[in-house]
Amino acid sequence: MTLPEHGNTTVTGRKRLHVITWGCQMNVYDSARMADVLAPLGYAPAEAPDGADMVILNTCHIREKAAEKVFSELGRLRRLQEARAAEGGRMILAVAGCVAQAEGAEILARAPYVDIVLGPQTYHRLPELLARAVRAAHGDRAGAVIDTDFPPEQKFDFLPEAAAPQGVCAFLTIQEGCDRFCSFCVVPYTRGAEQSRPAAAIIAEARRLIAHGAREITLLGQNVNAWHGEAPDGGTWGLGRLIRALADLPGLLRLRYATSHPRDMIDELIEAHRDVPTLMPFLHLPVQSGSDRVLAAMNRRHTAADYRRIVDRLRAARPDIALSSDFIVGHPGETVEDFAATLDLVRAVGFAQAYSFRYSPRPGTPAATVPGQVPEPEKERRLQELQALLRGEQARFNAGCVGLTLPVLFTGPGRHPGQVVGRSPFLQPVHLTGPAGLVGTVTGVRIVAALPNSLSATLVQERACA
Ligand code: SF4
């Protein structure tokens, strides 16, 4: 095989690129953008890593034992790389994402067959890194490639337009990084300080997504409601103002945003929930704990009462809003009484869905080394109790939808022949038997049954009801 000799030039030969994505929607977005950056170099998506010319492992540090899982996966990829070499080819192996950022030197030391290590803020430099990796493959080991900088330039300014349409529901990263430094979280260290993209760039990307068929856009950021970007007139907008501008774009039927911090639920944003029908009545607002003592230890800078006041204000603004949250059980120092306060908060708020996890230490974070670590069996017991409560809340919320007529945005075929699937305003998957022509429309459906994680429906009308 001829290795690519390129910097930023366009290469016409087709090369196979396989990207493995772990983690959140922001990593899914990043993976798609890395593919966009490599497309002008002749790299086209490949379904599987076998025989690929380049494999990118886009990693997530939120996973427990994240680094060990990366090394295990790299061992598997090394065998594929060797098989490719035995055929006379070469597979460039890159590790990206938050584990690459945090453990880059360790990765190159333990897995010297890895060609490129790059952090989340430097993937616009992939063409240059790839060219160096190719030189290194030709014997110039001085080209060993690691780039985990937090560069002064914003990578978004250097990314090409997205090449592949995302479909009916699209994601758009508007903000990255975080300045909040929660005790358990690696994001401020791996993604860096908060950065907000300018409004004009976001609106332009939203227009392109809509032109490619997107009807719902979810705005993404590690702390998305902290977004405060340059406005088209040179001033500064907050997220509520940006949502109003995006809601005016022709063809866009729905808007969502994730993930938010309670401290950044400012009035302007809550008012957008009141005034903008395009903004869906569903909000993922992590609280993590119901105990003020634990919230303080987590450096969350809000209390349980603060959180409940925000929920009350949201519900006053948008009475049908449904809430989702994240919970960590067994944070260092969490007592049985603290945990009971979390259960109380869940009962008081009533969540439509939630994600809950056992606390597990992340190297380099403050909570990893403090005394008072909760024994694993006790964490597990608390997690089971919390999850049983949350499952009950979700089942109650879903059951409450039965008999209602809901506007559903249909996104694609269902699992069974003749079935289509979509999303309710509250992000529940909704299945029904109906024509494929529903895909891409918002259609009123009658909810006839509630399952643990989805709803079944029948068609009421086929016209779009926004
Ligand atoms: S606000 Fe979210 S992203 Fe930021 S440090 Fe806390 S948990 Fe991590």
CSV table of C-alpha atoms and ligand atoms in Angstrom, one decimal:
chain,number,residue,atom,x,y,z
A,1,MET,CA,0.0,0.0,0.0
A,2,THR,CA,1.2,3.5,-0.7
A,3,LEU,CA,1.1,5.7,2.4
A,4,PRO,CA,-0.4,9.1,2.1
A,5,GLU,CA,2.1,11.9,1.6
A,6,HIS,CA,0.1,14.9,2.6
A,7,GLY,CA,-0.3,17.9,4.8
A,8,ASN,CA,-3.4,19.8,4.0
A,9,THR,CA,-3.7,18.8,0.4
A,10,THR,CA,-6.6,16.9,-1.0
A,11,VAL,CA,-5.9,13.2,-1.9
A,12,THR,CA,-8.2,11.4,-4.3
A,13,GLY,CA,-7.4,7.8,-3.3
A,14,ARG,CA,-10.1,6.2,-1.1
A,15,LYS,CA,-8.8,5.1,2.3
A,16,ARG,CA,-10.8,3.3,5.0
A,17,LEU,CA,-11.4,5.1,8.3
A,18,HIS,CA,-13.0,3.4,11.2
A,19,VAL,CA,-13.8,5.5,14.3
A,20,ILE,CA,-14.7,3.8,17.6
A,21,THR,CA,-16.6,6.2,19.9
A,22,TRP,CA,-17.1,5.8,23.6
A,23,GLY,CA,-18.9,8.1,25.9
A,24,CYS,CA,-21.4,10.9,25.5
A,25,GLN,CA,-23.0,12.7,22.6
A,26,MET,CA,-20.2,15.2,22.5
A,27,ASN,CA,-17.8,12.4,21.7
A,28,VAL,CA,-20.2,11.2,19.0
A,29,TYR,CA,-20.2,14.8,17.6
A,30,ASP,CA,-16.3,14.9,17.8
A,31,SER,CA,-16.0,11.6,16.0
A,32,ALA,CA,-18.1,12.8,13.1
A,33,ARG,CA,-16.0,16.0,12.9
A,34,MET,CA,-12.8,14.1,12.9
A,35,ALA,CA,-14.1,12.1,10.0
A,36,ASP,CA,-15.0,15.5,8.3
A,37,VAL,CA,-11.4,16.7,8.8
A,38,LEU,CA,-10.0,13.5,7.3
A,39,ALA,CA,-12.4,13.3,4.3
A,40,PRO,CA,-10.4,15.8,2.1
A,41,LEU,CA,-7.4,13.5,2.6
A,42,GLY,CA,-9.3,10.6,1.0
A,43,TYR,CA,-10.6,8.8,4.1
A,44,ALA,CA,-14.1,7.4,3.9
A,45,PRO,CA,-16.0,5.8,6.7
A,46,ALA,CA,-15.5,2.0,7.2
A,47,GLU,CA,-18.0,-0.1,9.2
A,48,ALA,CA,-15.4,-2.3,10.9
A,49,PRO,CA,-11.7,-1.8,11.9
A,50,ASP,CA,-10.5,-4.9,10.1
A,51,GLY,CA,-8.4,-3.9,7.1
A,52,ALA,CA,-8.9,-0.1,7.8
A,53,ASP,CA,-6.1,2.3,6.9
A,54,MET,CA,-6.8,4.3,10.0
A,55,VAL,CA,-8.6,3.6,13.2
A,56,ILE,CA,-9.4,6.3,15.8
A,57,LEU,CA,-10.4,5.2,19.3
A,58,ASN,CA,-12.3,8.2,20.7
A,59,THR,CA,-12.2,7.7,24.4
A,60,CYS,CA,-14.2,8.7,27.5
A,61,HIS,CA,-12.8,9.3,31.0
A,62,ILE,CA,-16.1,9.1,32.7
A,63,ARG,CA,-16.1,5.3,32.5
A,64,GLU,CA,-14.9,3.4,35.5
A,65,LYS,CA,-11.3,2.1,35.0
A,66,ALA,CA,-11.3,4.1,31.8
A,67,ALA,CA,-7.6,3.8,31.1
A,68,GLU,CA,-7.5,0.0,31.6
A,69,LYS,CA,-10.4,-0.3,29.1
A,70,VAL,CA,-8.5,1.7,26.6
A,71,PHE,CA,-5.4,-0.5,26.9
A,72,SER,CA,-7.5,-3.6,26.6
A,73,GLU,CA,-9.1,-2.3,23.4
A,74,LEU,CA,-5.7,-1.2,22.1
A,75,GLY,CA,-4.5,-4.8,22.5
A,76,ARG,CA,-7.4,-6.0,20.2
A,77,LEU,CA,-6.6,-3.2,17.7
A,78,ARG,CA,-2.9,-4.1,17.7
A,79,ARG,CA,-3.8,-7.6,16.4
A,80,LEU,CA,-5.8,-6.1,13.6
A,81,GLN,CA,-2.9,-3.7,12.9
A,82,GLU,CA,-0.5,-6.7,12.7
A,83,ALA,CA,-2.8,-8.5,10.4
A,84,ARG,CA,-2.9,-5.5,8.1
A,85,ALA,CA,0.9,-5.3,8.1
A,86,ALA,CA,1.0,-9.0,7.2
A,87,GLU,CA,-1.0,-8.2,4.1
A,88,GLY,CA,1.6,-5.5,3.2
A,89,GLY,CA,-0.6,-2.6,4.4
A,90,ARG,CA,-0.5,-0.3,7.3
A,91,MET,CA,-3.2,0.7,9.8
A,92,ILE,CA,-2.6,4.1,11.5
A,93,LEU,CA,-3.9,3.9,15.0
A,94,ALA,CA,-4.9,7.1,16.8
A,95,VAL,CA,-6.2,7.5,20.4
A,96,ALA,CA,-8.4,10.6,20.9
A,97,GLY,CA,-10.7,12.0,23.5
A,98,CYS,CA,-10.4,12.5,27.3
A,99,VAL,CA,-8.3,9.4,28.2
A,100,ALA,CA,-5.8,10.5,25.5
A,101,GLN,CA,-5.8,14.0,27.1
A,102,ALA,CA,-5.2,12.7,30.6
A,103,GLU,CA,-3.0,9.7,29.9
A,104,GLY,CA,-1.2,10.6,26.6
A,105,ALA,CA,2.3,9.9,27.7
A,106,GLU,CA,1.3,6.7,29.4
A,107,ILE,CA,-0.4,5.5,26.2
A,108,LEU,CA,2.7,6.0,24.1
A,109,ALA,CA,4.9,4.3,26.7
A,110,ARG,CA,2.6,1.3,27.2
A,111,ALA,CA,1.4,1.0,23.6
A,112,PRO,CA,4.2,2.2,21.3
A,113,TYR,CA,2.3,0.8,18.3
A,114,VAL,CA,-0.1,3.7,18.7
A,115,ASP,CA,0.7,6.3,16.0
A,116,ILE,CA,-1.2,9.4,17.2
A,117,VAL,CA,-2.4,10.6,20.6
A,118,LEU,CA,-4.6,13.7,20.4
A,119,GLY,CA,-6.8,15.5,22.9
A,120,PRO,CA,-10.3,16.8,22.4
A,121,GLN,CA,-9.2,20.4,21.6
A,122,THR,CA,-6.7,19.5,18.9
A,123,TYR,CA,-8.4,17.3,16.4
A,124,HIS,CA,-8.5,20.1,13.8
A,125,ARG,CA,-4.8,19.4,13.6
A,126,LEU,CA,-5.3,15.8,12.5
A,127,PRO,CA,-4.0,16.3,8.9
A,128,GLU,CA,-0.7,17.6,10.3
A,129,LEU,CA,-0.5,14.9,13.0
A,130,LEU,CA,-1.3,12.2,10.3
A,131,ALA,CA,1.5,13.5,8.1
A,132,ARG,CA,3.9,13.3,11.0
A,133,ALA,CA,2.7,9.8,11.8
A,134,VAL,CA,3.4,8.7,8.3
A,135,ARG,CA,6.9,10.2,8.4
A,136,ALA,CA,7.4,8.3,11.7
A,137,ALA,CA,6.2,5.1,10.0
A,138,HIS,CA,8.9,5.6,7.5
A,139,GLY,CA,11.6,5.6,10.2
A,140,ASP,CA,11.6,9.2,11.4
A,141,ARG,CA,10.8,8.4,15.1
A,142,ALA,CA,11.4,12.0,15.9
A,143,GLY,CA,7.9,12.4,14.5
A,144,ALA,CA,6.3,10.4,17.4
A,145,VAL,CA,2.9,12.1,17.5
A,146,ILE,CA,1.2,13.4,20.6
A,147,ASP,CA,-0.9,16.6,20.8
A,148,THR,CA,-2.8,17.2,24.0
A,149,ASP,CA,-2.4,21.0,24.0
A,150,PHE,CA,-5.1,23.5,24.9
A,151,PRO,CA,-4.3,25.6,21.8
A,152,PRO,CA,-5.2,29.4,21.8
A,153,GLU,CA,-7.1,28.9,18.6
A,154,GLN,CA,-10.7,27.5,18.7
A,155,LYS,CA,-10.7,24.2,16.8
A,156,PHE,CA,-14.2,25.1,15.4
A,157,ASP,CA,-12.6,27.9,13.4
A,158,PHE,CA,-10.5,25.3,11.5
A,159,LEU,CA,-13.0,22.5,10.9
A,160,PRO,CA,-14.5,21.9,7.5
A,161,GLU,CA,-18.3,21.9,7.0
A,162,ALA,CA,-19.8,18.7,8.2
A,163,ALA,CA,-19.7,16.2,5.3
A,164,ALA,CA,-22.3,13.6,6.4
A,165,PRO,CA,-25.9,14.5,7.2
A,166,GLN,CA,-26.9,13.5,10.8
A,167,GLY,CA,-30.5,12.7,10.0
A,168,VAL,CA,-33.7,14.0,11.5
A,169,CYS,CA,-32.2,14.5,15.0
A,170,ALA,CA,-28.9,16.3,14.9
A,171,PHE,CA,-26.4,17.4,17.5
A,172,LEU,CA,-24.5,20.7,17.5
A,173,THR,CA,-21.7,21.4,20.0
A,174,ILE,CA,-21.9,25.1,21.1
A,175,GLN,CA,-19.7,25.0,24.2
A,176,GLU,CA,-16.9,23.0,25.5
A,177,GLY,CA,-15.0,22.7,28.8
A,178,CYS,CA,-16.0,23.6,32.3
A,179,ASP,CA,-14.9,26.0,35.0
A,180,ARG,CA,-17.0,24.4,37.8
A,181,PHE,CA,-14.5,21.8,39.1
A,182,CYS,CA,-16.9,19.4,40.7
A,183,SER,CA,-14.9,17.2,43.1
A,184,PHE,CA,-15.5,13.9,41.1
A,185,CYS,CA,-15.2,15.1,37.5
A,186,VAL,CA,-12.3,15.1,35.1
A,187,VAL,CA,-13.9,17.4,32.5
A,188,PRO,CA,-12.2,20.6,33.6
A,189,TYR,CA,-8.8,18.8,33.3
A,190,THR,CA,-9.5,16.9,30.0
A,191,ARG,CA,-11.6,19.4,28.1
A,192,GLY,CA,-10.1,22.6,29.6
A,193,ALA,CA,-11.7,25.9,30.5
A,194,GLU,CA,-15.2,26.9,29.2
A,195,GLN,CA,-15.3,28.1,25.6
A,196,SER,CA,-18.4,29.3,23.8
A,197,ARG,CA,-18.7,29.3,20.0
A,198,PRO,CA,-19.9,32.5,18.4
A,199,ALA,CA,-23.7,32.7,17.7
A,200,ALA,CA,-23.2,33.3,14.0
A,201,ALA,CA,-21.1,30.1,13.6
A,202,ILE,CA,-23.8,28.1,15.5
A,203,ILE,CA,-26.6,29.5,13.5
A,204,ALA,CA,-24.7,28.8,10.2
A,205,GLU,CA,-24.1,25.2,11.3
A,206,ALA,CA,-27.8,24.8,12.3
A,207,ARG,CA,-28.9,26.1,8.9
A,208,ARG,CA,-26.7,23.4,7.3
A,209,LEU,CA,-28.1,20.7,9.5
A,210,ILE,CA,-31.6,21.7,8.6
A,211,ALA,CA,-30.7,21.8,4.9
A,212,HIS,CA,-29.5,18.2,5.4
A,213,GLY,CA,-32.8,17.1,6.9
A,214,ALA,CA,-32.5,17.8,10.6
A,215,ARG,CA,-35.8,18.7,12.2
A,216,GLU,CA,-34.6,18.5,15.8
A,217,ILE,CA,-31.3,20.0,17.0
A,218,THR,CA,-29.8,19.3,20.4
A,219,LEU,CA,-27.3,21.9,21.5
A,220,LEU,CA,-24.4,20.2,23.3
A,221,GLY,CA,-21.8,21.4,25.8
A,222,GLN,CA,-20.2,19.9,29.0
A,223,ASN,CA,-21.9,22.8,30.8
A,224,VAL,CA,-24.1,24.0,27.9
A,225,ASN,CA,-26.2,26.5,29.8
A,226,ALA,CA,-23.0,28.4,30.7
A,227,TRP,CA,-22.8,29.3,27.0
A,228,HIS,CA,-22.3,33.0,26.5
A,229,GLY,CA,-21.1,33.6,23.0
A,230,GLU,CA,-20.4,36.6,20.7
A,231,ALA,CA,-23.6,37.8,19.2
A,232,PRO,CA,-23.9,38.7,15.5
A,233,ASP,CA,-24.0,42.4,16.4
A,234,GLY,CA,-20.7,42.1,18.4
A,235,GLY,CA,-22.4,41.9,21.9
A,236,THR,CA,-22.8,38.8,24.0
A,237,TRP,CA,-25.8,36.5,24.1
A,238,GLY,CA,-26.7,33.9,26.7
A,239,LEU,CA,-28.3,30.6,25.8
A,240,GLY,CA,-31.9,31.8,26.1
A,241,ARG,CA,-31.2,34.4,23.4
A,242,LEU,CA,-29.5,31.9,21.2
A,243,ILE,CA,-32.4,29.6,21.5
A,244,ARG,CA,-34.8,32.3,20.4
A,245,ALA,CA,-32.6,33.0,17.3
A,246,LEU,CA,-32.4,29.3,16.4
A,247,ALA,CA,-36.1,28.8,16.9
A,248,ASP,CA,-36.7,31.3,14.1
A,249,LEU,CA,-34.9,29.2,11.5
A,250,PRO,CA,-37.3,27.9,8.9
A,251,GLY,CA,-37.6,24.1,8.9
A,252,LEU,CA,-36.5,23.6,12.5
A,253,LEU,CA,-39.3,22.0,14.5
A,254,ARG,CA,-37.6,21.2,17.8
A,255,LEU,CA,-34.7,22.3,20.0
A,256,ARG,CA,-33.1,20.8,23.1
A,257,TYR,CA,-29.9,21.3,25.0
A,258,ALA,CA,-27.7,19.2,27.3
A,259,THR,CA,-26.0,19.1,29.8
A,260,SER,CA,-26.8,21.8,32.3
A,261,HIS,CA,-25.6,23.0,35.7
A,262,PRO,CA,-28.3,24.2,38.1
A,263,ARG,CA,-26.2,27.4,38.9
A,264,ASP,CA,-26.5,28.4,35.2
A,265,MET,CA,-30.3,28.2,35.0
A,266,ILE,CA,-30.6,31.9,34.8
A,267,ASP,CA,-33.9,33.9,34.3
A,268,GLU,CA,-33.3,34.5,30.6
A,269,LEU,CA,-33.1,30.7,30.0
A,270,ILE,CA,-36.1,29.9,32.1
A,271,GLU,CA,-38.1,32.5,30.2
A,272,ALA,CA,-37.1,30.8,26.9
A,273,HIS,CA,-38.8,27.7,28.2
A,274,ARG,CA,-41.9,29.8,28.8
A,275,ASP,CA,-41.8,31.7,25.4
A,276,VAL,CA,-40.3,29.3,22.8
A,277,PRO,CA,-42.6,26.5,21.8
A,278,THR,CA,-39.8,25.0,19.7
A,279,LEU,CA,-37.8,24.4,22.9
A,280,MET,CA,-39.0,21.0,24.1
A,281,PRO,CA,-40.5,20.6,27.6
A,282,PHE,CA,-37.8,18.3,28.7
A,283,LEU,CA,-34.6,19.2,30.6
A,284,HIS,CA,-31.7,17.1,31.8
A,285,LEU,CA,-30.6,19.0,34.9
A,286,PRO,CA,-28.1,17.0,37.0
A,287,VAL,CA,-28.4,17.4,40.8
A,288,GLN,CA,-26.1,14.5,41.9
A,289,SER,CA,-27.2,14.4,45.5
A,290,GLY,CA,-30.1,15.5,47.7
A,291,SER,CA,-27.8,16.2,50.7
A,292,ASP,CA,-26.4,19.7,51.2
A,293,ARG,CA,-23.4,18.3,53.0
A,294,VAL,CA,-22.6,16.1,50.0
A,295,LEU,CA,-23.3,18.8,47.5
A,296,ALA,CA,-20.8,21.1,49.4
A,297,ALA,CA,-18.3,18.3,49.4
A,298,MET,CA,-18.9,17.9,45.6
A,299,ASN,CA,-18.2,21.6,45.2
A,300,ARG,CA,-21.6,21.9,43.4
A,301,ARG,CA,-22.2,25.4,44.8
A,302,HIS,CA,-26.0,24.8,45.1
A,303,THR,CA,-28.2,23.2,47.8
A,304,ALA,CA,-31.0,20.8,47.5
A,305,ALA,CA,-33.4,23.7,48.2
A,306,ASP,CA,-31.8,25.8,45.4
A,307,TYR,CA,-32.4,22.9,43.0
A,308,ARG,CA,-36.0,22.6,44.0
A,309,ARG,CA,-36.6,26.3,43.6
A,310,ILE,CA,-35.2,26.1,40.1
A,311,VAL,CA,-37.5,23.2,39.3
A,312,ASP,CA,-40.4,25.2,40.7
A,313,ARG,CA,-39.5,28.2,38.5
A,314,LEU,CA,-39.2,26.0,35.4
A,315,ARG,CA,-42.6,24.4,36.1
A,316,ALA,CA,-44.1,27.8,36.6
A,317,ALA,CA,-42.7,28.8,33.2
A,318,ARG,CA,-43.5,25.6,31.4
A,319,PRO,CA,-46.0,23.5,33.4
A,320,ASP,CA,-45.6,20.4,31.4
A,321,ILE,CA,-41.8,20.3,31.6
A,322,ALA,CA,-40.4,16.9,32.4
A,323,LEU,CA,-37.1,16.5,34.2
A,324,SER,CA,-34.2,14.2,34.0
A,325,SER,CA,-31.1,14.1,36.3
A,326,ASP,CA,-27.8,12.5,37.2
A,327,PHE,CA,-27.1,11.0,40.6
A,328,ILE,CA,-23.8,9.8,42.2
A,329,VAL,CA,-24.2,7.6,45.2
A,330,GLY,CA,-21.5,6.9,47.7
A,331,HIS,CA,-19.5,10.1,47.2
A,332,PRO,CA,-16.7,10.2,49.9
A,333,GLY,CA,-18.3,11.1,53.2
A,334,GLU,CA,-21.9,10.2,52.2
A,335,THR,CA,-23.7,8.9,55.2
A,336,VAL,CA,-26.9,6.9,55.3
A,337,GLU,CA,-28.7,10.1,56.3
A,338,ASP,CA,-27.2,11.9,53.3
A,339,PHE,CA,-28.4,9.1,51.0
A,340,ALA,CA,-31.9,9.3,52.5
A,341,ALA,CA,-31.9,13.0,51.6
A,342,THR,CA,-31.3,12.0,48.0
A,343,LEU,CA,-34.2,9.7,48.1
A,344,ASP,CA,-36.3,12.5,49.6
A,345,LEU,CA,-35.4,14.8,46.8
A,346,VAL,CA,-36.2,12.3,44.1
A,347,ARG,CA,-39.7,11.8,45.7
A,348,ALA,CA,-40.2,15.5,46.0
A,349,VAL,CA,-39.2,16.4,42.4
A,350,GLY,CA,-40.5,13.4,40.4
A,351,PHE,CA,-38.2,12.7,37.6
A,352,ALA,CA,-39.3,11.4,34.2
A,353,GLN,CA,-36.0,9.6,33.9
A,354,ALA,CA,-32.5,9.7,35.4
A,355,TYR,CA,-29.0,8.3,35.3
A,356,SER,CA,-27.4,7.0,38.5
A,357,PHE,CA,-24.0,5.8,39.2
A,358,ARG,CA,-21.8,4.5,42.0
A,359,TYR,CA,-19.1,7.0,42.9
A,360,SER,CA,-15.7,5.8,41.5
A,361,PRO,CA,-12.5,7.8,41.9
A,362,ARG,CA,-11.1,9.4,38.8
A,363,PRO,CA,-7.3,10.0,39.1
A,364,GLY,CA,-6.4,13.6,39.5
A,365,THR,CA,-9.8,14.7,40.9
A,366,PRO,CA,-10.1,16.1,44.4
A,367,ALA,CA,-12.6,13.4,45.6
A,368,ALA,CA,-10.3,10.6,44.6
A,369,THR,CA,-8.0,11.0,47.6
A,370,VAL,CA,-10.1,12.4,50.4
A,371,PRO,CA,-10.9,10.2,53.5
A,372,GLY,CA,-14.3,8.7,54.0
A,373,GLN,CA,-14.5,6.5,50.9
A,374,VAL,CA,-17.7,4.5,51.1
A,375,PRO,CA,-17.3,0.7,50.9
A,376,GLU,CA,-18.2,-0.8,47.6
A,377,PRO,CA,-21.0,-3.1,48.9
A,378,GLU,CA,-22.7,-0.2,50.6
A,379,LYS,CA,-22.5,1.9,47.4
A,380,GLU,CA,-24.0,-0.9,45.5
A,381,ARG,CA,-26.8,-1.3,48.0
A,382,ARG,CA,-27.6,2.4,47.9
A,383,LEU,CA,-27.5,2.4,44.1
A,384,GLN,CA,-30.0,-0.5,43.9
A,385,GLU,CA,-32.3,1.3,46.2
A,386,LEU,CA,-32.1,4.6,44.3
A,387,GLN,CA,-32.5,2.9,40.9
A,388,ALA,CA,-35.6,1.1,42.1
A,389,LEU,CA,-37.1,4.4,43.1
A,390,LEU,CA,-36.1,6.1,39.9
A,391,ARG,CA,-37.5,3.2,37.8
A,392,GLY,CA,-40.8,3.6,39.7
A,393,GLU,CA,-40.8,7.4,38.9
A,394,GLN,CA,-40.2,6.7,35.3
A,395,ALA,CA,-42.9,4.1,35.0
A,396,ARG,CA,-45.3,6.5,36.7
A,397,PHE,CA,-44.4,9.2,34.3
A,398,ASN,CA,-44.7,6.9,31.2
A,399,ALA,CA,-48.0,5.5,32.5
A,400,GLY,CA,-49.3,9.1,32.8
A,401,CYS,CA,-48.9,9.5,29.1
A,402,VAL,CA,-51.3,6.7,28.2
A,403,GLY,CA,-54.4,8.1,26.6
A,404,LEU,CA,-52.8,11.4,25.7
A,405,THR,CA,-52.3,12.7,22.2
A,406,LEU,CA,-48.7,13.7,21.8
A,407,PRO,CA,-46.8,15.3,18.9
A,408,VAL,CA,-44.1,12.9,18.0
A,409,LEU,CA,-41.1,13.6,15.7
A,410,PHE,CA,-40.6,10.4,13.7
A,411,THR,CA,-37.0,9.6,13.1
A,412,GLY,CA,-36.8,6.3,11.3
A,413,PRO,CA,-38.0,2.7,10.8
A,414,GLY,CA,-38.8,0.7,13.9
A,415,ARG,CA,-37.5,-2.8,14.7
A,416,HIS,CA,-40.5,-4.6,13.2
A,417,PRO,CA,-41.8,-4.4,9.6
A,418,GLY,CA,-44.2,-1.6,9.0
A,419,GLN,CA,-43.2,0.1,12.3
A,420,VAL,CA,-41.8,3.7,12.6
A,421,VAL,CA,-40.2,5.1,15.7
A,422,GLY,CA,-40.0,8.7,16.9
A,423,ARG,CA,-39.6,10.8,20.0
A,424,SER,CA,-42.2,12.4,22.2
A,425,PRO,CA,-41.6,16.0,23.5
A,426,PHE,CA,-40.3,14.3,26.7
A,427,LEU,CA,-37.7,12.3,24.8
A,428,GLN,CA,-39.5,9.0,25.2
A,429,PRO,CA,-39.1,6.6,22.2
A,430,VAL,CA,-42.5,6.1,20.6
A,431,HIS,CA,-43.3,3.2,18.3
A,432,LEU,CA,-46.3,2.8,16.0
A,433,THR,CA,-47.4,0.9,12.9
A,434,GLY,CA,-47.6,3.5,10.2
A,435,PRO,CA,-46.2,4.7,6.9
A,436,ALA,CA,-42.5,5.4,6.3
A,437,GLY,CA,-43.6,8.9,5.1
A,438,LEU,CA,-44.0,10.0,8.7
A,439,VAL,CA,-40.3,10.1,9.1
A,440,GLY,CA,-39.2,13.7,9.4
A,441,THR,CA,-42.6,15.0,10.4
A,442,VAL,CA,-44.1,15.9,13.8
A,443,THR,CA,-47.4,14.0,13.9
A,444,GLY,CA,-50.1,13.8,16.6
A,445,VAL,CA,-50.4,10.2,17.9
A,446,ARG,CA,-52.5,8.6,20.6
A,447,ILE,CA,-50.4,6.8,23.3
A,448,VAL,CA,-51.9,3.4,24.0
A,449,ALA,CA,-49.3,1.7,26.2
A,450,ALA,CA,-46.3,2.5,28.3
A,451,LEU,CA,-43.3,0.2,28.5
A,452,PRO,CA,-40.4,0.7,30.9
A,453,ASN,CA,-38.4,2.8,28.5
A,454,SER,CA,-40.8,3.6,25.6
A,455,LEU,CA,-44.4,4.2,24.5
A,456,SER,CA,-46.6,2.5,22.0
A,457,ALA,CA,-49.0,4.7,19.9
A,458,THR,CA,-51.6,4.7,17.2
A,459,LEU,CA,-52.0,7.3,14.5
A,460,VAL,CA,-54.5,10.0,15.1
A,461,GLN,CA,-53.7,12.3,12.2
A,462,GLU,CA,-51.0,12.4,9.6
A,463,ARG,CA,-50.6,16.2,9.2
A,464,ALA,CA,-47.7,17.9,10.9
A,465,CYS,CA,-48.8,19.5,14.2
A,466,ALA,CA,-45.5,21.1,15.1
B,1,SF4,S1,-20.4,21.0,36.0
B,1,SF4,FE1,-20.4,19.0,35.0
B,1,SF4,S2,-18.7,19.0,33.5
B,1,SF4,FE2,-18.4,20.7,35.0
B,1,SF4,S3,-17.1,19.8,36.6
B,1,SF4,FE3,-19.2,19.6,37.3
B,1,SF4,S4,-19.8,17.6,36.6
B,1,SF4,FE4,-17.9,18.1,35.4
